[in-house]
Amino acid sequence: MTDLSRPTHDGRRARGYVMVFLALAAITAIELVMTQIGLSASAATALFLILSLGKATLVVMFFMHLRQDSRIYTAIFLLPVILVLAFSTLMLMSAGGH
Amino acid sequence: MTSHSIAHSDEFRAGRELSLDHRKLGMWLFLASEVMFFGGLIGTYLHYKATLPTPEAALLDTVLVGLNTFVLITSSLMVVLGLDAIQRGHRRGLITFLGLTALLGAIFLGGQVYEFISLAGHGVTLQSSVFGSSFYTLTGFHGLHVLIGVVWALVTLVKAARGTYSAQEHAGVEAFGLYWHFVDVVWIVLFTIIYLI
């Protein structure tokens, strides 16, 4: 895929951004279609979480340029994400105990 | 780069030794704190969603909010295209894309206000139930972030019109872009946990 961080003097980088946008729009459309069809709750939840993770990853990697930027930025961003995931999991586990 | 900004960056030796732009480093640290802020709200919402009945959730208009999600994703595209434009020295392109970003952000906020009014009409308010409290707190704080982003986009647009940014100096545009994309990522998560699952 086109390197989206290095300056280019043609439209390659912009085309790369548009491709990422089209992927995000397509995933959102798939999510909306999935809400209209009868999926089991557990399957739907798993699929929605996977699609959401995919969308968030696309934005962070390509639009926020973490794919090419310093790994220090990645570490700064990922550490709280991991803590929040752990916190949310614990909250759900405590909810399951009620 | 101006002599002022060179002198300014000299004050941030740690950032220089890491070969990092201190403004960008500062923005990522701020976004990390924002992850914790929204993480607390999201964890609380999930806890209540798992433990309490939420019949009000049936009132949520997933298709309308899905379209609003599409609007926010489109605005993120406008921001990166604006950054791409100024990196290529196209100031007018940056101004155009920032204007479209602010417009799409305002449309998103309009959709959110419409949703809030519609829910309030059905009796779902901040005080009506735990669902109402956690829903309005979570989406309301996100909406506030979008509002701040719209104002920031307009300020960046005015600075672009005054010639502040160029192909060589556009850190301000990049910092705004990081904030706006983060707000987009938060919405992607909220859309899933509030409206889809």
mmCIF file of C-alpha atoms in Angstrom:
data_model
loop_
_atom_site.group_PDB
_atom_site.id
_atom_site.type_symbol
_atom_site.label_atom_id
_atom_site.label_comp_id
_atom_site.label_asym_id
_atom_site.label_seq_id
_atom_site.Cartn_x
_atom_site.Cartn_y
_atom_site.Cartn_z
ATOM 1 C CA MET A 1 0.000 0.000 0.000
ATOM 2 C CA THR A 2 1.044 3.597 -0.589
ATOM 3 C CA ASP A 3 3.305 5.066 2.111
ATOM 4 C CA LEU A 4 1.003 7.698 3.607
ATOM 5 C CA SER A 5 3.588 9.609 5.645
ATOM 6 C CA ARG A 6 6.212 10.559 3.055
ATOM 7 C CA PRO A 7 5.563 13.625 0.928
ATOM 8 C CA THR A 8 4.853 12.870 -2.719
ATOM 9 C CA HIS A 9 4.288 15.319 -5.524
ATOM 10 C CA ASP A 10 1.508 13.390 -7.178
ATOM 11 C CA GLY A 11 -1.854 12.087 -6.013
ATOM 12 C CA ARG A 12 -0.661 8.665 -4.799
ATOM 13 C CA ARG A 13 -0.873 9.495 -1.120
ATOM 14 C CA ALA A 14 -4.312 11.079 -1.508
ATOM 15 C CA ARG A 15 -5.487 7.981 -3.376
ATOM 16 C CA GLY A 16 -4.232 5.862 -0.456
ATOM 17 C CA TYR A 17 -6.296 7.973 1.953
ATOM 18 C CA VAL A 18 -9.372 7.573 -0.247
ATOM 19 C CA MET A 19 -8.868 3.790 -0.294
ATOM 20 C CA VAL A 20 -8.768 3.729 3.531
ATOM 21 C CA PHE A 21 -11.906 5.890 3.625
ATOM 22 C CA LEU A 22 -13.713 3.536 1.232
ATOM 23 C CA ALA A 23 -12.792 0.586 3.469
ATOM 24 C CA LEU A 24 -14.146 2.446 6.531
ATOM 25 C CA ALA A 25 -17.368 3.350 4.699
ATOM 26 C CA ALA A 26 -17.811 -0.230 3.480
ATOM 27 C CA ILE A 27 -17.359 -1.660 6.986
ATOM 28 C CA THR A 28 -19.885 0.861 8.368
ATOM 29 C CA ALA A 29 -22.363 -0.154 5.652
ATOM 30 C CA ILE A 30 -21.826 -3.843 6.512
ATOM 31 C CA GLU A 31 -22.469 -3.058 10.190
ATOM 32 C CA LEU A 32 -25.740 -1.313 9.339
ATOM 33 C CA VAL A 33 -26.851 -4.234 7.145
ATOM 34 C CA MET A 34 -25.974 -6.649 9.972
ATOM 35 C CA THR A 35 -28.321 -4.788 12.330
ATOM 36 C CA GLN A 36 -31.198 -5.524 9.922
ATOM 37 C CA ILE A 37 -30.621 -9.282 9.605
ATOM 38 C CA GLY A 38 -31.251 -11.840 12.293
ATOM 39 C CA LEU A 39 -27.886 -12.839 13.754
ATOM 40 C CA SER A 40 -27.541 -14.529 17.111
ATOM 41 C CA ALA A 41 -26.606 -12.053 19.845
ATOM 42 C CA SER A 42 -23.246 -13.659 20.613
ATOM 43 C CA ALA A 43 -22.226 -13.912 16.941
ATOM 44 C CA ALA A 44 -23.335 -10.341 16.243
ATOM 45 C CA THR A 45 -21.464 -8.998 19.274
ATOM 46 C CA ALA A 46 -18.252 -10.754 18.255
ATOM 47 C CA LEU A 47 -18.539 -9.586 14.642
ATOM 48 C CA PHE A 48 -19.341 -5.977 15.611
ATOM 49 C CA LEU A 49 -16.368 -5.847 17.978
ATOM 50 C CA ILE A 50 -14.026 -7.236 15.320
ATOM 51 C CA LEU A 51 -15.292 -4.791 12.678
ATOM 52 C CA SER A 52 -15.027 -1.896 15.140
ATOM 53 C CA LEU A 53 -11.467 -2.861 16.010
ATOM 54 C CA GLY A 54 -10.651 -3.035 12.301
ATOM 55 C CA LYS A 55 -12.062 0.446 11.664
ATOM 56 C CA ALA A 56 -10.269 2.000 14.635
ATOM 57 C CA THR A 57 -7.010 0.354 13.564
ATOM 58 C CA LEU A 58 -7.341 1.719 10.019
ATOM 59 C CA VAL A 59 -7.837 5.278 11.295
ATOM 60 C CA VAL A 60 -4.978 5.093 13.786
ATOM 61 C CA MET A 61 -2.536 3.392 11.413
ATOM 62 C CA PHE A 62 -3.193 5.379 8.250
ATOM 63 C CA PHE A 63 -4.950 8.669 9.084
ATOM 64 C CA MET A 64 -2.953 9.209 12.303
ATOM 65 C CA HIS A 65 0.176 7.799 10.617
ATOM 66 C CA LEU A 66 1.169 5.449 13.446
ATOM 67 C CA ARG A 67 2.116 2.908 10.788
ATOM 68 C CA GLN A 68 5.100 5.003 9.760
ATOM 69 C CA ASP A 69 5.698 7.286 12.759
ATOM 70 C CA SER A 70 8.005 6.700 15.708
ATOM 71 C CA ARG A 71 7.225 3.621 17.782
ATOM 72 C CA ILE A 72 7.320 5.900 20.835
ATOM 73 C CA TYR A 73 3.988 7.429 19.720
ATOM 74 C CA THR A 74 2.585 3.918 19.324
ATOM 75 C CA ALA A 75 3.693 2.969 22.839
ATOM 76 C CA ILE A 76 2.255 6.190 24.315
ATOM 77 C CA PHE A 77 -1.106 5.466 22.695
ATOM 78 C CA LEU A 78 -1.259 1.699 23.214
ATOM 79 C CA LEU A 79 -0.466 1.663 26.945
ATOM 80 C CA PRO A 80 -3.689 3.433 28.017
ATOM 81 C CA VAL A 81 -5.661 1.440 25.421
ATOM 82 C CA ILE A 82 -4.470 -1.797 27.070
ATOM 83 C CA LEU A 83 -5.330 -0.406 30.532
ATOM 84 C CA VAL A 84 -8.815 0.594 29.342
ATOM 85 C CA LEU A 85 -9.402 -2.848 27.803
ATOM 86 C CA ALA A 86 -8.363 -4.463 31.092
ATOM 87 C CA PHE A 87 -10.605 -2.069 33.045
ATOM 88 C CA SER A 88 -13.595 -2.709 30.776
ATOM 89 C CA THR A 89 -13.071 -6.479 31.023
ATOM 90 C CA LEU A 90 -12.971 -6.275 34.829
ATOM 91 C CA MET A 91 -16.134 -4.149 34.851
ATOM 92 C CA LEU A 92 -17.925 -6.736 32.710
ATOM 93 C CA MET A 93 -16.614 -9.576 34.896
ATOM 94 C CA SER A 94 -17.859 -7.814 38.023
ATOM 95 C CA ALA A 95 -21.214 -7.310 36.284
ATOM 96 C CA GLY A 96 -21.332 -11.051 35.585
ATOM 97 C CA GLY A 97 -20.939 -11.714 39.302
ATOM 98 C CA HIS A 98 -24.156 -9.837 40.136
ATOM 99 C CA MET B 1 10.834 27.608 10.528
ATOM 100 C CA THR B 2 10.971 31.018 12.248
ATOM 101 C CA SER B 3 13.730 32.024 14.676
ATOM 102 C CA HIS B 4 11.080 32.165 17.395
ATOM 103 C CA SER B 5 9.982 28.576 16.867
ATOM 104 C CA ILE B 6 13.619 27.400 16.690
ATOM 105 C CA ALA B 7 14.310 29.077 20.051
ATOM 106 C CA HIS B 8 11.072 27.617 21.375
ATOM 107 C CA SER B 9 11.984 24.072 20.355
ATOM 108 C CA ASP B 10 15.423 24.492 21.988
ATOM 109 C CA GLU B 11 13.591 24.552 25.296
ATOM 110 C CA PHE B 12 12.441 20.977 24.675
ATOM 111 C CA ARG B 13 15.748 19.155 24.582
ATOM 112 C CA ALA B 14 14.256 15.785 25.540
ATOM 113 C CA GLY B 15 12.043 15.932 22.467
ATOM 114 C CA ARG B 16 15.023 16.771 20.270
ATOM 115 C CA GLU B 17 17.195 13.991 21.628
ATOM 116 C CA LEU B 18 14.427 11.500 20.836
ATOM 117 C CA SER B 19 14.202 13.004 17.335
ATOM 118 C CA LEU B 20 10.562 13.740 18.007
ATOM 119 C CA ASP B 21 8.591 16.892 17.332
ATOM 120 C CA HIS B 22 7.697 18.095 20.828
ATOM 121 C CA ARG B 23 4.322 19.422 19.640
ATOM 122 C CA LYS B 24 3.399 16.045 18.198
ATOM 123 C CA LEU B 25 4.727 14.249 21.291
ATOM 124 C CA GLY B 26 2.624 16.550 23.472
ATOM 125 C CA MET B 27 -0.465 15.840 21.388
ATOM 126 C CA TRP B 28 0.026 12.058 21.658
ATOM 127 C CA LEU B 29 0.439 12.366 25.451
ATOM 128 C CA PHE B 30 -2.766 14.404 25.589
ATOM 129 C CA LEU B 31 -4.570 11.779 23.495
ATOM 130 C CA ALA B 32 -3.296 9.073 25.873
ATOM 131 C CA SER B 33 -4.952 10.959 28.742
ATOM 132 C CA GLU B 34 -8.115 11.192 26.643
ATOM 133 C CA VAL B 35 -8.082 7.404 26.183
ATOM 134 C CA MET B 36 -8.170 7.064 29.975
ATOM 135 C CA PHE B 37 -10.953 9.650 30.258
ATOM 136 C CA PHE B 38 -13.220 7.949 27.731
ATOM 137 C CA GLY B 39 -12.134 4.519 29.002
ATOM 138 C CA GLY B 40 -13.600 5.292 32.421
ATOM 139 C CA LEU B 41 -16.903 6.390 30.892
ATOM 140 C CA ILE B 42 -17.027 3.396 28.523
ATOM 141 C CA GLY B 43 -16.262 0.899 31.315
ATOM 142 C CA THR B 44 -19.016 2.407 33.451
ATOM 143 C CA TYR B 45 -21.508 2.310 30.559
ATOM 144 C CA LEU B 46 -20.676 -1.352 29.852
ATOM 145 C CA HIS B 47 -21.088 -2.244 33.527
ATOM 146 C CA TYR B 48 -24.557 -0.684 33.688
ATOM 147 C CA LYS B 49 -25.507 -2.183 30.331
ATOM 148 C CA ALA B 50 -24.606 -5.659 31.588
ATOM 149 C CA THR B 51 -26.271 -5.350 34.995
ATOM 150 C CA LEU B 52 -29.420 -3.285 34.464
ATOM 151 C CA PRO B 53 -32.320 -3.610 32.031
ATOM 152 C CA THR B 54 -32.194 -0.911 29.349
ATOM 153 C CA PRO B 55 -35.558 -0.818 27.560
ATOM 154 C CA GLU B 56 -34.731 2.749 26.421
ATOM 155 C CA ALA B 57 -32.082 1.266 24.094
ATOM 156 C CA ALA B 58 -34.920 0.188 21.769
ATOM 157 C CA LEU B 59 -35.578 3.889 21.100
ATOM 158 C CA LEU B 60 -32.123 4.434 19.583
ATOM 159 C CA ASP B 61 -32.182 5.064 15.821
ATOM 160 C CA THR B 62 -29.231 2.972 14.604
ATOM 161 C CA VAL B 63 -29.647 3.896 10.935
ATOM 162 C CA LEU B 64 -29.669 7.655 11.624
ATOM 163 C CA VAL B 65 -26.621 7.351 13.866
ATOM 164 C CA GLY B 66 -24.982 5.102 11.260
ATOM 165 C CA LEU B 67 -25.335 7.916 8.732
ATOM 166 C CA ASN B 68 -23.857 10.297 11.299
ATOM 167 C CA THR B 69 -20.948 7.868 11.692
ATOM 168 C CA PHE B 70 -20.449 8.022 7.938
ATOM 169 C CA VAL B 71 -20.381 11.853 8.183
ATOM 170 C CA LEU B 72 -17.639 11.737 10.839
ATOM 171 C CA ILE B 73 -15.554 9.236 8.853
ATOM 172 C CA THR B 74 -15.867 11.499 5.803
ATOM 173 C CA SER B 75 -14.675 14.456 7.882
ATOM 174 C CA SER B 76 -11.573 12.456 8.830
ATOM 175 C CA LEU B 77 -10.863 11.990 5.119
ATOM 176 C CA MET B 78 -11.177 15.767 4.635
ATOM 177 C CA VAL B 79 -8.578 16.369 7.365
ATOM 178 C CA VAL B 80 -5.962 14.043 5.861
ATOM 179 C CA LEU B 81 -6.597 15.442 2.384
ATOM 180 C CA GLY B 82 -6.104 18.938 3.825
ATOM 181 C CA LEU B 83 -2.828 17.870 5.436
ATOM 182 C CA ASP B 84 -1.758 16.267 2.160
ATOM 183 C CA ALA B 85 -2.601 19.499 0.333
ATOM 184 C CA ILE B 86 -0.463 21.726 2.587
ATOM 185 C CA GLN B 87 2.400 19.204 2.513
ATOM 186 C CA ARG B 88 2.336 19.726 -1.254
ATOM 187 C CA GLY B 89 2.196 23.505 -0.755
ATOM 188 C CA HIS B 90 -1.469 23.887 -1.744
ATOM 189 C CA ARG B 91 -2.799 26.393 0.780
ATOM 190 C CA ARG B 92 -6.173 26.789 -0.932
ATOM 191 C CA GLY B 93 -6.664 23.033 -0.808
ATOM 192 C CA LEU B 94 -6.011 23.059 2.950
ATOM 193 C CA ILE B 95 -8.516 25.888 3.447
ATOM 194 C CA THR B 96 -11.168 24.070 1.398
ATOM 195 C CA PHE B 97 -10.740 20.760 3.228
ATOM 196 C CA LEU B 98 -10.709 22.424 6.663
ATOM 197 C CA GLY B 99 -13.946 24.203 5.758
ATOM 198 C CA LEU B 100 -15.515 20.884 4.739
ATOM 199 C CA THR B 101 -14.253 19.307 7.983
ATOM 200 C CA ALA B 102 -15.917 22.004 10.085
ATOM 201 C CA LEU B 103 -19.125 21.675 8.040
ATOM 202 C CA LEU B 104 -19.265 17.892 8.455
ATOM 203 C CA GLY B 105 -18.500 18.232 12.161
ATOM 204 C CA ALA B 106 -21.406 20.681 12.474
ATOM 205 C CA ILE B 107 -23.686 18.246 10.602
ATOM 206 C CA PHE B 108 -22.659 15.483 13.021
ATOM 207 C CA LEU B 109 -23.496 17.729 15.978
ATOM 208 C CA GLY B 110 -26.839 18.598 14.377
ATOM 209 C CA GLY B 111 -27.635 14.886 14.108
ATOM 210 C CA GLN B 112 -26.675 14.370 17.732
ATOM 211 C CA VAL B 113 -28.857 17.263 18.907
ATOM 212 C CA TYR B 114 -31.761 15.833 16.864
ATOM 213 C CA GLU B 115 -31.233 12.442 18.536
ATOM 214 C CA PHE B 116 -31.104 14.011 22.024
ATOM 215 C CA ILE B 117 -34.333 15.963 21.415
ATOM 216 C CA SER B 118 -36.031 12.858 20.027
ATOM 217 C CA LEU B 119 -35.018 10.752 23.051
ATOM 218 C CA ALA B 120 -36.020 13.488 25.488
ATOM 219 C CA GLY B 121 -39.424 13.513 23.762
ATOM 220 C CA HIS B 122 -39.747 9.844 24.747
ATOM 221 C CA GLY B 123 -38.890 10.673 28.353
ATOM 222 C CA VAL B 124 -35.228 9.603 28.248
ATOM 223 C CA THR B 125 -33.321 12.348 30.057
ATOM 224 C CA LEU B 126 -30.138 12.684 32.087
ATOM 225 C CA GLN B 127 -32.125 12.097 35.284
ATOM 226 C CA SER B 128 -34.720 9.572 34.072
ATOM 227 C CA SER B 129 -32.663 6.383 34.492
ATOM 228 C CA VAL B 130 -29.166 4.946 34.744
ATOM 229 C CA PHE B 131 -29.281 4.362 30.984
ATOM 230 C CA GLY B 132 -30.149 8.033 30.381
ATOM 231 C CA SER B 133 -27.365 9.226 32.708
ATOM 232 C CA SER B 134 -24.664 7.005 31.218
ATOM 233 C CA PHE B 135 -25.860 7.512 27.606
ATOM 234 C CA TYR B 136 -25.990 11.319 27.735
ATOM 235 C CA THR B 137 -22.741 11.549 29.715
ATOM 236 C CA LEU B 138 -20.856 9.376 27.239
ATOM 237 C CA THR B 139 -22.270 10.766 23.985
ATOM 238 C CA GLY B 140 -22.460 14.293 25.413
ATOM 239 C CA PHE B 141 -18.753 14.387 26.269
ATOM 240 C CA HIS B 142 -17.968 13.039 22.807
ATOM 241 C CA GLY B 143 -20.179 15.733 21.261
ATOM 242 C CA LEU B 144 -18.327 18.346 23.312
ATOM 243 C CA HIS B 145 -15.071 17.052 21.855
ATOM 244 C CA VAL B 146 -16.524 17.345 18.336
ATOM 245 C CA LEU B 147 -17.618 20.920 19.109
ATOM 246 C CA ILE B 148 -14.107 21.771 20.301
ATOM 247 C CA GLY B 149 -12.794 20.127 17.112
ATOM 248 C CA VAL B 150 -15.074 22.254 14.909
ATOM 249 C CA VAL B 151 -13.842 25.434 16.623
ATOM 250 C CA TRP B 152 -10.229 24.216 16.291
ATOM 251 C CA ALA B 153 -10.819 23.481 12.583
ATOM 252 C CA LEU B 154 -12.102 27.019 12.040
ATOM 253 C CA VAL B 155 -9.169 28.532 13.950
ATOM 254 C CA THR B 156 -6.768 26.425 11.851
ATOM 255 C CA LEU B 157 -8.621 27.546 8.720
ATOM 256 C CA VAL B 158 -8.199 31.224 9.644
ATOM 257 C CA LYS B 159 -4.503 30.664 10.356
ATOM 258 C CA ALA B 160 -4.154 28.906 7.006
ATOM 259 C CA ALA B 161 -5.840 31.849 5.268
ATOM 260 C CA ARG B 162 -3.318 34.181 6.950
ATOM 261 C CA GLY B 163 -0.466 32.118 5.551
ATOM 262 C CA THR B 164 0.702 30.500 8.804
ATOM 263 C CA TYR B 165 1.191 27.086 7.214
ATOM 264 C CA SER B 166 3.385 25.994 4.336
ATOM 265 C CA ALA B 167 4.809 22.820 2.844
ATOM 266 C CA GLN B 168 7.683 23.090 5.354
ATOM 267 C CA GLU B 169 5.759 24.210 8.470
ATOM 268 C CA HIS B 170 2.403 22.575 9.109
ATOM 269 C CA ALA B 171 2.720 21.071 12.603
ATOM 270 C CA GLY B 172 -0.408 22.923 13.702
ATOM 271 C CA VAL B 173 -2.446 21.193 11.012
ATOM 272 C CA GLU B 174 -0.979 17.824 11.993
ATOM 273 C CA ALA B 175 -1.813 18.371 15.688
ATOM 274 C CA PHE B 176 -5.397 19.296 14.824
ATOM 275 C CA GLY B 177 -5.614 16.246 12.572
ATOM 276 C CA LEU B 178 -4.480 13.895 15.348
ATOM 277 C CA TYR B 179 -7.165 15.304 17.658
ATOM 278 C CA TRP B 180 -9.896 15.035 15.033
ATOM 279 C CA HIS B 181 -9.009 11.457 14.069
ATOM 280 C CA PHE B 182 -8.942 10.475 17.746
ATOM 281 C CA VAL B 183 -12.472 11.862 18.174
ATOM 282 C CA ASP B 184 -13.420 9.751 15.134
ATOM 283 C CA VAL B 185 -11.875 6.618 16.707
ATOM 284 C CA VAL B 186 -13.764 7.234 19.963
ATOM 285 C CA TRP B 187 -17.016 7.492 17.998
ATOM 286 C CA ILE B 188 -16.271 4.238 16.153
ATOM 287 C CA VAL B 189 -16.040 2.536 19.562
ATOM 288 C CA LEU B 190 -19.116 4.304 20.990
ATOM 289 C CA PHE B 191 -21.210 3.486 17.905
ATOM 290 C CA THR B 192 -20.419 -0.191 18.433
ATOM 291 C CA ILE B 193 -20.980 -0.469 22.182
ATOM 292 C CA ILE B 194 -24.043 1.813 22.383
ATOM 293 C CA TYR B 195 -25.905 1.172 19.118
ATOM 294 C CA LEU B 196 -24.722 -2.148 17.686
ATOM 295 C CA ILE B 197 -24.206 -4.608 20.529
#
